[in-house]
PDB file of C-alpha atoms and ligand atoms in Angstrom:
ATOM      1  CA  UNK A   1       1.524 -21.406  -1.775  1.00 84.00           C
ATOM      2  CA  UNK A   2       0.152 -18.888   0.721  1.00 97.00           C
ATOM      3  CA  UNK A   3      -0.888 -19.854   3.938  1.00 97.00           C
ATOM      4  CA  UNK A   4      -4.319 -18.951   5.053  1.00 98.00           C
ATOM      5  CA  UNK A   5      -5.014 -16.308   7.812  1.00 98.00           C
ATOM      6  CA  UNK A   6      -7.678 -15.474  10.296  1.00 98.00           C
ATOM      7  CA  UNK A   7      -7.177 -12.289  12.257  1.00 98.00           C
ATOM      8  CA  UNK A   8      -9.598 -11.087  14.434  1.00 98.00           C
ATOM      9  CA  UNK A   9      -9.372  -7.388  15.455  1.00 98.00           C
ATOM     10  CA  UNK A  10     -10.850  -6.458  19.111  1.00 98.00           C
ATOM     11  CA  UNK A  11     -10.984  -2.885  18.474  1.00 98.00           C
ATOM     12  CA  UNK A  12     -11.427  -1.399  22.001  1.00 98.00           C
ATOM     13  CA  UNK A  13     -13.577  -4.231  23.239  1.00 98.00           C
ATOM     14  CA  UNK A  14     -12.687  -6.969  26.430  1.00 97.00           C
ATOM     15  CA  UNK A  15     -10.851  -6.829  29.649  1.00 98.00           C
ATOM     16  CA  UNK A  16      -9.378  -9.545  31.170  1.00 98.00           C
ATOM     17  CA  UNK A  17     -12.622 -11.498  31.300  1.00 98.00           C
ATOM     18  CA  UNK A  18     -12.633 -12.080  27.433  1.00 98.00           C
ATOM     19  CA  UNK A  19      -9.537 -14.297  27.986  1.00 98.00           C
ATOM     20  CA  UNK A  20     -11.256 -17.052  28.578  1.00 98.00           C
ATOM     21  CA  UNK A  21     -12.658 -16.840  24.416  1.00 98.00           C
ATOM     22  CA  UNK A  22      -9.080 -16.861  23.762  1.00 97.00           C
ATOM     23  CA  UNK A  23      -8.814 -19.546  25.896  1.00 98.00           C
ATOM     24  CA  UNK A  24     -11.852 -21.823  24.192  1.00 98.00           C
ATOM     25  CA  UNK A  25     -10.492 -20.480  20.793  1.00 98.00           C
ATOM     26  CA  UNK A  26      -7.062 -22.487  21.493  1.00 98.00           C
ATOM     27  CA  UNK A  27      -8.546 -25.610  23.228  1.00 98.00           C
ATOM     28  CA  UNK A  28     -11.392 -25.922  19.439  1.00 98.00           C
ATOM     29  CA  UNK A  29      -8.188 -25.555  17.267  1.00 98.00           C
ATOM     30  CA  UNK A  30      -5.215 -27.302  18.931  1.00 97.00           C
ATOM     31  CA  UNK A  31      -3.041 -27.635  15.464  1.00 96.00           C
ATOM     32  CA  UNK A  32      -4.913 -25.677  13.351  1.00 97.00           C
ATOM     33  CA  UNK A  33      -3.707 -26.177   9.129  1.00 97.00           C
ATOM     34  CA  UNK A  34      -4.155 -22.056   9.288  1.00 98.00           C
ATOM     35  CA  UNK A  35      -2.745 -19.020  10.972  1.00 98.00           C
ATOM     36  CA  UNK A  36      -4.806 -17.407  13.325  1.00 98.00           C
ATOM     37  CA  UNK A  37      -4.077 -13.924  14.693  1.00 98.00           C
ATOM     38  CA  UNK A  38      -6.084 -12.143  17.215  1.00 98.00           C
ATOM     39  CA  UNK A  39      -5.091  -8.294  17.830  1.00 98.00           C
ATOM     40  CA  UNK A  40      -6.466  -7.593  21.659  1.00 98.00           C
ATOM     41  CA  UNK A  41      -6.449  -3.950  23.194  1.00 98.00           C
ATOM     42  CA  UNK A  42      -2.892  -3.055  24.339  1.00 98.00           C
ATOM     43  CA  UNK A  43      -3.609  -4.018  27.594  1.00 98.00           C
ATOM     44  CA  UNK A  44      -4.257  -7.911  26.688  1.00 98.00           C
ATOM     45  CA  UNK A  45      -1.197  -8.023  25.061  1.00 98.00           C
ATOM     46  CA  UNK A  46       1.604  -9.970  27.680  1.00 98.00           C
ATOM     47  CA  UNK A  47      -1.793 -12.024  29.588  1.00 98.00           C
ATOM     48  CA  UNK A  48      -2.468 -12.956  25.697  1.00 98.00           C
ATOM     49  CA  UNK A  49       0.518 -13.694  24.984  1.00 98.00           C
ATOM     50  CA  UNK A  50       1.532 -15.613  27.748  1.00 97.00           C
ATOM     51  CA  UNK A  51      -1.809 -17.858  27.705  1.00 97.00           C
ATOM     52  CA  UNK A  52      -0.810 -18.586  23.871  1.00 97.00           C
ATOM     53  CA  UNK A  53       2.904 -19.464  24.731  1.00 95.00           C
ATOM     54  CA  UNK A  54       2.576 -23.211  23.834  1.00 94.00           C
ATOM     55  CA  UNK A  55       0.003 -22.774  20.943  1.00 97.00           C
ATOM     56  CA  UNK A  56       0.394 -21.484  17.144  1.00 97.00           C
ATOM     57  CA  UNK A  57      -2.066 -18.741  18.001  1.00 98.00           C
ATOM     58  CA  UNK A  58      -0.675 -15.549  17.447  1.00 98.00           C
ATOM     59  CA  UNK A  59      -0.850 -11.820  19.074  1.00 98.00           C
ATOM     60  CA  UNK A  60      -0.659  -8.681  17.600  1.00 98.00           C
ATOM     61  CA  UNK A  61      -1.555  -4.664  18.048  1.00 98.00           C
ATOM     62  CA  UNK A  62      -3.447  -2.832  16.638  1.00 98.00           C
ATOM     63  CA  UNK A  63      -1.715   0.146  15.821  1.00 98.00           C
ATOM     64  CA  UNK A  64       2.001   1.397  16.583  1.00 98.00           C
ATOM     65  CA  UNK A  65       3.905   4.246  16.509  1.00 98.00           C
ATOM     66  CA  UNK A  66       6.695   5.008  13.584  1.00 98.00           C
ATOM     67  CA  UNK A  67       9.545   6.377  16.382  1.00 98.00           C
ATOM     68  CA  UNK A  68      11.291   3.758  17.916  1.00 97.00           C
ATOM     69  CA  UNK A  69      10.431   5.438  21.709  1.00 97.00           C
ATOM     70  CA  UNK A  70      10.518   8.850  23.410  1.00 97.00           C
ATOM     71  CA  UNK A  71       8.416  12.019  24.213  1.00 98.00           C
ATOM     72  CA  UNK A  72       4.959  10.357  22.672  1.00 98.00           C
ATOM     73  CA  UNK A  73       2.439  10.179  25.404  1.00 97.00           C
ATOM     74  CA  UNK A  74      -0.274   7.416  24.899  1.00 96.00           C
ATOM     75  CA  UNK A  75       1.653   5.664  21.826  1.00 97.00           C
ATOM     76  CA  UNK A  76       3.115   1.813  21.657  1.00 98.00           C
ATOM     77  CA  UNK A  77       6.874   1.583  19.731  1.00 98.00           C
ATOM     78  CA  UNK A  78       7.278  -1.897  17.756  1.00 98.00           C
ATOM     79  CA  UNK A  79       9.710  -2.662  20.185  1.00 98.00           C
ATOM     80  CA  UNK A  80       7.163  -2.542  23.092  1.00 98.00           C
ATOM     81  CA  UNK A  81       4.754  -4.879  21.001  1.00 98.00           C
ATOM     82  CA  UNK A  82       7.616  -7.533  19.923  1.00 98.00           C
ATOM     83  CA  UNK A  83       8.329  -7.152  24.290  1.00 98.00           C
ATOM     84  CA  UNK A  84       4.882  -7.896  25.096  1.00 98.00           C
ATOM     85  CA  UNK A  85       4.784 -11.001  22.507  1.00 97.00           C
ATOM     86  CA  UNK A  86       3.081 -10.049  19.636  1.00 98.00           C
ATOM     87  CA  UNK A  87       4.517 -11.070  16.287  1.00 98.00           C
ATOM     88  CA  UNK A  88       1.959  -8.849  14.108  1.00 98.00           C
ATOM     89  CA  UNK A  89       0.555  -5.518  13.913  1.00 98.00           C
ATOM     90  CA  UNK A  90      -2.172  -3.939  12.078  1.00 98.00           C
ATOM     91  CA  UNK A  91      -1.374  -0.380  10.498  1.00 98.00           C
ATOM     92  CA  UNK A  92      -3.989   1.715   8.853  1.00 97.00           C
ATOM     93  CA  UNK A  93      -7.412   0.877   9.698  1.00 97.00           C
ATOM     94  CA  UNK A  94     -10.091   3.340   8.219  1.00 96.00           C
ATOM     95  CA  UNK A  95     -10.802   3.644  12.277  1.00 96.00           C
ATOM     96  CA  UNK A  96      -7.568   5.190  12.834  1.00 96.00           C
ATOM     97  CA  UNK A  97      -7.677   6.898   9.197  1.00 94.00           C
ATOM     98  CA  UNK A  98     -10.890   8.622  10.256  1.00 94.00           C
ATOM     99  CA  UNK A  99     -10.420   8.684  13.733  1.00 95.00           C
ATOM    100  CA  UNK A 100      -6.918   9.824  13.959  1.00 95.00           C
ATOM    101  CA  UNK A 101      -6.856  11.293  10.433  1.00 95.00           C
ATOM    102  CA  UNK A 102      -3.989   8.975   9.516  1.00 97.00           C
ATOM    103  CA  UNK A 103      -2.807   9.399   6.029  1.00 97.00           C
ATOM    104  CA  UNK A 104      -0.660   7.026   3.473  1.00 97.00           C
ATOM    105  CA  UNK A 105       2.822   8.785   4.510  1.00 98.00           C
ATOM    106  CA  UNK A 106       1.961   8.073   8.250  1.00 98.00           C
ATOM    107  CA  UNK A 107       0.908   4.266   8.109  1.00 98.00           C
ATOM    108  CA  UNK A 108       3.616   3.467   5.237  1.00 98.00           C
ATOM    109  CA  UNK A 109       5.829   4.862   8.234  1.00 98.00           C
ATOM    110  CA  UNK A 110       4.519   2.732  10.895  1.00 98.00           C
ATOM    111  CA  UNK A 111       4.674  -0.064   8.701  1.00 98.00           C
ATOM    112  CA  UNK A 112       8.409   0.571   8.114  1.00 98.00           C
ATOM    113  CA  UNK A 113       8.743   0.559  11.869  1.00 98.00           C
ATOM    114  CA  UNK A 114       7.122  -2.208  12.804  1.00 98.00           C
ATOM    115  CA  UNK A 115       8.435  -3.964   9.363  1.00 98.00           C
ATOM    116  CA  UNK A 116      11.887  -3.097  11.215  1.00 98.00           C
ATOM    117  CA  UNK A 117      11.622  -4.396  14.240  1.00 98.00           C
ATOM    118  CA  UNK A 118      10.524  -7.960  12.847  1.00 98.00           C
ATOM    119  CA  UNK A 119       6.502  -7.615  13.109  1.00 98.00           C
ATOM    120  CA  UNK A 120       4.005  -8.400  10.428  1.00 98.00           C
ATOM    121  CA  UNK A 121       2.428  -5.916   9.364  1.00 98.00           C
ATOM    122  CA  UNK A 122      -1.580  -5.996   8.683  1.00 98.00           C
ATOM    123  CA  UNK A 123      -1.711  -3.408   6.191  1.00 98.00           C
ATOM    124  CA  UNK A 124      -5.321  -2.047   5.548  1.00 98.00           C
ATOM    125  CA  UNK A 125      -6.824  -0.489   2.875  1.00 98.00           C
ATOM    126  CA  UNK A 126     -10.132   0.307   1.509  1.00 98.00           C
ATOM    127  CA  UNK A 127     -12.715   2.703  -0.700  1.00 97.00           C
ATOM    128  CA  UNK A 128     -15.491   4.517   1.460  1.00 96.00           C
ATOM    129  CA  UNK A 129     -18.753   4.307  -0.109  1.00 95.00           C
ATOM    130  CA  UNK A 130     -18.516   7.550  -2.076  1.00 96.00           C
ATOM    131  CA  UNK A 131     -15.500   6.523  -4.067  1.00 97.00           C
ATOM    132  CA  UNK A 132     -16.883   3.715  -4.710  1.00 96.00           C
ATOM    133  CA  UNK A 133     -19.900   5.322  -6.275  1.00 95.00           C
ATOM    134  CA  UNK A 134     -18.237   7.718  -7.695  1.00 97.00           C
ATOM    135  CA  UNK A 135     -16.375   4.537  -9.997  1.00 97.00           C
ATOM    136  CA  UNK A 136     -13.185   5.342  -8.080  1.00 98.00           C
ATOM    137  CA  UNK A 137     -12.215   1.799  -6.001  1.00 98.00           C
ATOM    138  CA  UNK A 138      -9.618   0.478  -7.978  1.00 98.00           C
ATOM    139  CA  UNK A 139      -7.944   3.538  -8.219  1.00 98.00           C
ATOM    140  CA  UNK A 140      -7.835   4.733  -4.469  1.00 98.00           C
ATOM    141  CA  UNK A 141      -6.385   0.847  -3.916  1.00 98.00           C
ATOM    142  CA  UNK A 142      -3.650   1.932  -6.511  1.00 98.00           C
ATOM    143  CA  UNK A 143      -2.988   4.960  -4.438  1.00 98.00           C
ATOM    144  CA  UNK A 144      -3.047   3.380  -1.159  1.00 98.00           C
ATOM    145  CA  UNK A 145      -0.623   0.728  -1.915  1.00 98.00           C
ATOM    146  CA  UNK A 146       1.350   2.903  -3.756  1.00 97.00           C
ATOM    147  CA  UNK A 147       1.919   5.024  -0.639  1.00 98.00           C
ATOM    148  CA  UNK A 148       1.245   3.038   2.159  1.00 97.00           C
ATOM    149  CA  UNK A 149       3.460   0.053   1.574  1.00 98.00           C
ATOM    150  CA  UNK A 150       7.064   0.512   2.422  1.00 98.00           C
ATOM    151  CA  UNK A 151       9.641  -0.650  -0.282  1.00 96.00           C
ATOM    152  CA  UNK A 152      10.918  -3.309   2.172  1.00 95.00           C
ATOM    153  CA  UNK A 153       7.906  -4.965   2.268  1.00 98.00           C
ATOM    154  CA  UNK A 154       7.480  -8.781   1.457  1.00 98.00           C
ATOM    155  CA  UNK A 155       5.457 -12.144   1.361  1.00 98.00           C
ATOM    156  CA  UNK A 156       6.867 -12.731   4.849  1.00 98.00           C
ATOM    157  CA  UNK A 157       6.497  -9.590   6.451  1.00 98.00           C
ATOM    158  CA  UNK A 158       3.577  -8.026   4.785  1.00 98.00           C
ATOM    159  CA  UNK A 159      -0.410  -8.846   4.616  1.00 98.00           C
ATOM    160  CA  UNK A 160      -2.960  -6.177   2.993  1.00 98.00           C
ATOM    161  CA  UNK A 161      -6.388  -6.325   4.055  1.00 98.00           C
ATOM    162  CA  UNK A 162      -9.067  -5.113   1.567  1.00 98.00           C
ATOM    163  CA  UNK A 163     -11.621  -3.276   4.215  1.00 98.00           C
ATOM    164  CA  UNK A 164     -13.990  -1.397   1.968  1.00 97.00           C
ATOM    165  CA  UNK A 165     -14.987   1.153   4.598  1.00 96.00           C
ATOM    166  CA  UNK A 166     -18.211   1.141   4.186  1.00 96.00           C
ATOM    167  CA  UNK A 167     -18.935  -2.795   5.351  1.00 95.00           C
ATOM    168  CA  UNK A 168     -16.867  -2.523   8.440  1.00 93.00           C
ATOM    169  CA  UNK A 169     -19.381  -3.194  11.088  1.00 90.00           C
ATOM    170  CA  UNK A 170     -22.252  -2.390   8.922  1.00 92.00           C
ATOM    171  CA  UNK A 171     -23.434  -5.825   7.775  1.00 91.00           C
ATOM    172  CA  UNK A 172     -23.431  -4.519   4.411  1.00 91.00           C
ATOM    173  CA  UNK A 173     -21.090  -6.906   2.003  1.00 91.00           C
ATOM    174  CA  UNK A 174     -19.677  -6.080  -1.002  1.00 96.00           C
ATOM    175  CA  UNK A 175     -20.376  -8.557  -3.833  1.00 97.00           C
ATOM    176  CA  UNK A 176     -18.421 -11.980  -4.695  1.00 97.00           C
ATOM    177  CA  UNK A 177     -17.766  -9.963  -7.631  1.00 98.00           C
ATOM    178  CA  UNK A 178     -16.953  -6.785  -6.413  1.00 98.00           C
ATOM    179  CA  UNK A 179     -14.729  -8.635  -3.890  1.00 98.00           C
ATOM    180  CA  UNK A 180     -12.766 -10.558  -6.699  1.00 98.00           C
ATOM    181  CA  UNK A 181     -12.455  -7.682  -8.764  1.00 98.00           C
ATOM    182  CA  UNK A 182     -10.098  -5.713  -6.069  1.00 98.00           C
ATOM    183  CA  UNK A 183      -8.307  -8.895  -4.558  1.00 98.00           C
ATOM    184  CA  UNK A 184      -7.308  -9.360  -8.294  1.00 98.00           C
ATOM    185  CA  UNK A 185      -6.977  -5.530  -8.269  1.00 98.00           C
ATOM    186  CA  UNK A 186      -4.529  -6.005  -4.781  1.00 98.00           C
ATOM    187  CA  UNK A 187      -2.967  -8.950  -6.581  1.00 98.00           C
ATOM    188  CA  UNK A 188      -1.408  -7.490  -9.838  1.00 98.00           C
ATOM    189  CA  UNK A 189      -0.476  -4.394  -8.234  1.00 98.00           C
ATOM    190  CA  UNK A 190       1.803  -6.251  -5.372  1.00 98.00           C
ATOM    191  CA  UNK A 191       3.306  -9.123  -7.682  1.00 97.00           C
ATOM    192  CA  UNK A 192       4.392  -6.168 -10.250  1.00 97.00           C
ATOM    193  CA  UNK A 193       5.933  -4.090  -7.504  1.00 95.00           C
ATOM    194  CA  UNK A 194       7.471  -6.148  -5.037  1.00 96.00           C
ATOM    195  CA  UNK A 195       9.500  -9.136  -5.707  1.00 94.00           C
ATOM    196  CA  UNK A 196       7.477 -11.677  -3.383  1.00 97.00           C
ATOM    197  CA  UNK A 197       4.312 -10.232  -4.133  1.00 96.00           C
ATOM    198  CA  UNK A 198       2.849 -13.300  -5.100  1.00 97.00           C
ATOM    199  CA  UNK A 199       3.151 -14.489  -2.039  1.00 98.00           C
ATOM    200  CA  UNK A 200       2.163 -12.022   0.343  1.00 98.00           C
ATOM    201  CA  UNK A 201      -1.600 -13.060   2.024  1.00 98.00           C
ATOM    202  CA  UNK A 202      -4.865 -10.369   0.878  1.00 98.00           C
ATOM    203  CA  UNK A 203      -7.071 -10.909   3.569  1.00 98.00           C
ATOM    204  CA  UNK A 204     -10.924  -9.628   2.989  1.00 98.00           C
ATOM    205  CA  UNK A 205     -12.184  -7.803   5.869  1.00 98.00           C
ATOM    206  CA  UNK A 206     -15.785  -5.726   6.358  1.00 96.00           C
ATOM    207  CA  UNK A 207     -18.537  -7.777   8.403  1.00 94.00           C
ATOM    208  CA  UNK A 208     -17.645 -11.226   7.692  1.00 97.00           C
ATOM    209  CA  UNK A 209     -19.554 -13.868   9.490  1.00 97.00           C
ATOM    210  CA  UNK A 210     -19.888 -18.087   9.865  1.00 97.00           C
ATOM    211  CA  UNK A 211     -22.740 -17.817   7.632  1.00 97.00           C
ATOM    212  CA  UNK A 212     -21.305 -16.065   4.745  1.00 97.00           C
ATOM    213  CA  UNK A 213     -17.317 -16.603   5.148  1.00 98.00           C
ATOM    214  CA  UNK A 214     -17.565 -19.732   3.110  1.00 98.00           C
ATOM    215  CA  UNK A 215     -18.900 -18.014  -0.070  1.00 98.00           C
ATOM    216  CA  UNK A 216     -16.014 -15.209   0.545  1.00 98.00           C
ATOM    217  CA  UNK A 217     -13.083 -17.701   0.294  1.00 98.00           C
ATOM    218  CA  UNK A 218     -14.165 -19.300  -2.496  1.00 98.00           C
ATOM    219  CA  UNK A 219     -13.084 -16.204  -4.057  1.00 98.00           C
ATOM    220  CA  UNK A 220      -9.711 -15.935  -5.925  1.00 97.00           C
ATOM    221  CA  UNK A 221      -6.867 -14.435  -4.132  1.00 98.00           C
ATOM    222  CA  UNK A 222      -8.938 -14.187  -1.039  1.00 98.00           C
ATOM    223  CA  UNK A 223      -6.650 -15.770   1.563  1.00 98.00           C
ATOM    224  CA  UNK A 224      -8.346 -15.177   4.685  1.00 98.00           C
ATOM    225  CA  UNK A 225     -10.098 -12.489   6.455  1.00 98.00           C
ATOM    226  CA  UNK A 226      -9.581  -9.839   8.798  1.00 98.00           C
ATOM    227  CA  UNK A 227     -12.475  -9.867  11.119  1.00 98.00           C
ATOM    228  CA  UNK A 228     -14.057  -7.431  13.867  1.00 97.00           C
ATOM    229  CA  UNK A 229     -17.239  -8.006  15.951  1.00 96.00           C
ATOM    230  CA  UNK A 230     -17.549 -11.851  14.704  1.00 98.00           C
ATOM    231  CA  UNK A 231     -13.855 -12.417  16.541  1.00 98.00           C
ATOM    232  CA  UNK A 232     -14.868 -11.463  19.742  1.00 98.00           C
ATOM    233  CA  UNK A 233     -16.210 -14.576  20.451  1.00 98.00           C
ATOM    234  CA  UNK A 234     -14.795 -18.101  20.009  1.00 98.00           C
ATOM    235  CA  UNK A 235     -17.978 -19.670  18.923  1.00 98.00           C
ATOM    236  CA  UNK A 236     -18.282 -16.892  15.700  1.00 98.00           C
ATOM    237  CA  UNK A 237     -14.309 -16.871  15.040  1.00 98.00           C
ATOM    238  CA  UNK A 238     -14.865 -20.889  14.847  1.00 98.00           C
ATOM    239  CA  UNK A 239     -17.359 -20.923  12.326  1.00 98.00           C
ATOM    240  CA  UNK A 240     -15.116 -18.528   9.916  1.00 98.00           C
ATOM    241  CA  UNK A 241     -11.733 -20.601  10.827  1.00 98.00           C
ATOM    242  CA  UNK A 242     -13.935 -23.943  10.360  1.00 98.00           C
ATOM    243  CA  UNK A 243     -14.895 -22.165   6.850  1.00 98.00           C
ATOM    244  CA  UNK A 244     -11.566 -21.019   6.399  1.00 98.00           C
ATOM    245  CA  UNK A 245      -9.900 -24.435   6.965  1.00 98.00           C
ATOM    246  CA  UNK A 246     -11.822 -26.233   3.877  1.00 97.00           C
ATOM    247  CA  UNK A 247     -11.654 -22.988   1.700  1.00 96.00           C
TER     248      UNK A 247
HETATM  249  C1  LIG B   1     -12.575  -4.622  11.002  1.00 94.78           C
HETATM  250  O1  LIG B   1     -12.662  -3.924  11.984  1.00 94.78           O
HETATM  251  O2  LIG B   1     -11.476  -4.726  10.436  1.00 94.78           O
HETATM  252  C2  LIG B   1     -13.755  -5.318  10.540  1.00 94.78           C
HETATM  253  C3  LIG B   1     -13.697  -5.945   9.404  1.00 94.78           C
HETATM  254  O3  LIG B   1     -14.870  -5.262  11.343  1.00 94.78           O
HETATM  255  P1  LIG B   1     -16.233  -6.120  11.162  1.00 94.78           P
HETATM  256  O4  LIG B   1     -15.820  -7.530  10.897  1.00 94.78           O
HETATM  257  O5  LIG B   1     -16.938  -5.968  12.460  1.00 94.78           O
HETATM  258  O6  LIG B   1     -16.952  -5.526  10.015  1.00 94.78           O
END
């Protein structure tokens, strides 16, 4: 049985101000039956973390390095996010692919880093919309699992999130179909090459909202969603968590 997950991913958005969402987001789900995750800008992290000490809210990064410290100006070790609180870590957004031209090699060794040091990793992968045209999805999933998941990884420290790159932030969404087809896709290629594979959580992500999250969860082997802009605020993360909950 996999536990359901709601992650919300501030991307470079909200200073100490957006605390109080977090705040409203803990006092609307007191014992909620699902995880929820929120990933804040590095330099939420410890105020986060220490406003969610005595609630099953979790706090993660959004990105970490794959040395465990030294001579890397600007970059976060897993042992600086497991100090500031968080438990999880997301590795691999097509952000940081395009923005930072990470590759496979690179995120399956932040992943073994962070897998390391006792974080979950968020794993993310995802077709752009030319690969998809070009009848290519299932295929450039193969590939990025294939490289970007460390051989150590399992139900319990592992979640992939199927991002097709071309609905992040867009308000374009794949179909129910399309969406089952690579979860099922995700699926098969985890529970054949890890042991625990059944288990581990494939969270949808790409501009879900309250008013179509329902319809997404109904679909097999979707087990939550990673979620952007609709997380910044505790009002639109409650409407995907309420949808979430009776999923
Ligand atoms: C994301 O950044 O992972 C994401 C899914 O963003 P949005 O929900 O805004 O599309």
């Amino acid at each position: 049985m996999r536990r359901k997950l709601a992650a919300g991913n501030w991307k470079m958005n909200g200073t100490h101000a957006a605390l109080t969402e977090v705040e409203a987001l803990m006092a609307a789900y007191p014992d909620p039956s699902v995880d929820l995750l929120i990933c804040p800008p590095a330099t939420l992290l410890s105020s986060m973390t220490e406003r969610a000490a005595n609630h099953p809210l979790e706090i993660g990064g959004q990105d970490v390095h794959f040395n465990t410290s030294g001579a890397h100006t600007g970059e976060i070790s897993a042992d600086m996010l497991a100090d500031a609180g968080a438990s999880y870590v997301i590795v691999g957004h097509s952000e940081r692919r395009t923005d930072n031209a990470e590759d496979d090699a690179l995120i399956q060794s932040k992943a073994a880093a962070a897998q390391d040091r006792g974080l979950i990793t968020v794993i993310c992968i995802g077709e752009t919309l030319a690969q998809r045209d070009a009848g290519e999805t299932l295929a450039v999933l193969s590939d990025q699992l294939t490289q970007s998941l460390p051989a150590g990884s399992t139900a319990d420290n592992t979640v992939i999130a199927y991002e097709p790159v071309w609905a992040i932030g867009t308000g374009k969404v794949p179909t129910n179909a399309q969406i089952g087809e690579a979860h099922a896709h995700v699926r098969a290629h985890v529970a054949q090459g890890f042991e625990t594979g059944d288990g581990m959580r494939i969270l949808y992500g790409g501009s879900v909202k309250g008013s179509n999250a329902a319809e997404i969860f109904a679909i097999p082997d979707v087990d939550g969603a990673l979620v952007g802009g609709a997380s910044l605020k505790a009002a639109d993360f409650g409407a995907i968590i309420d949808a979430l909950i009776v999923a």
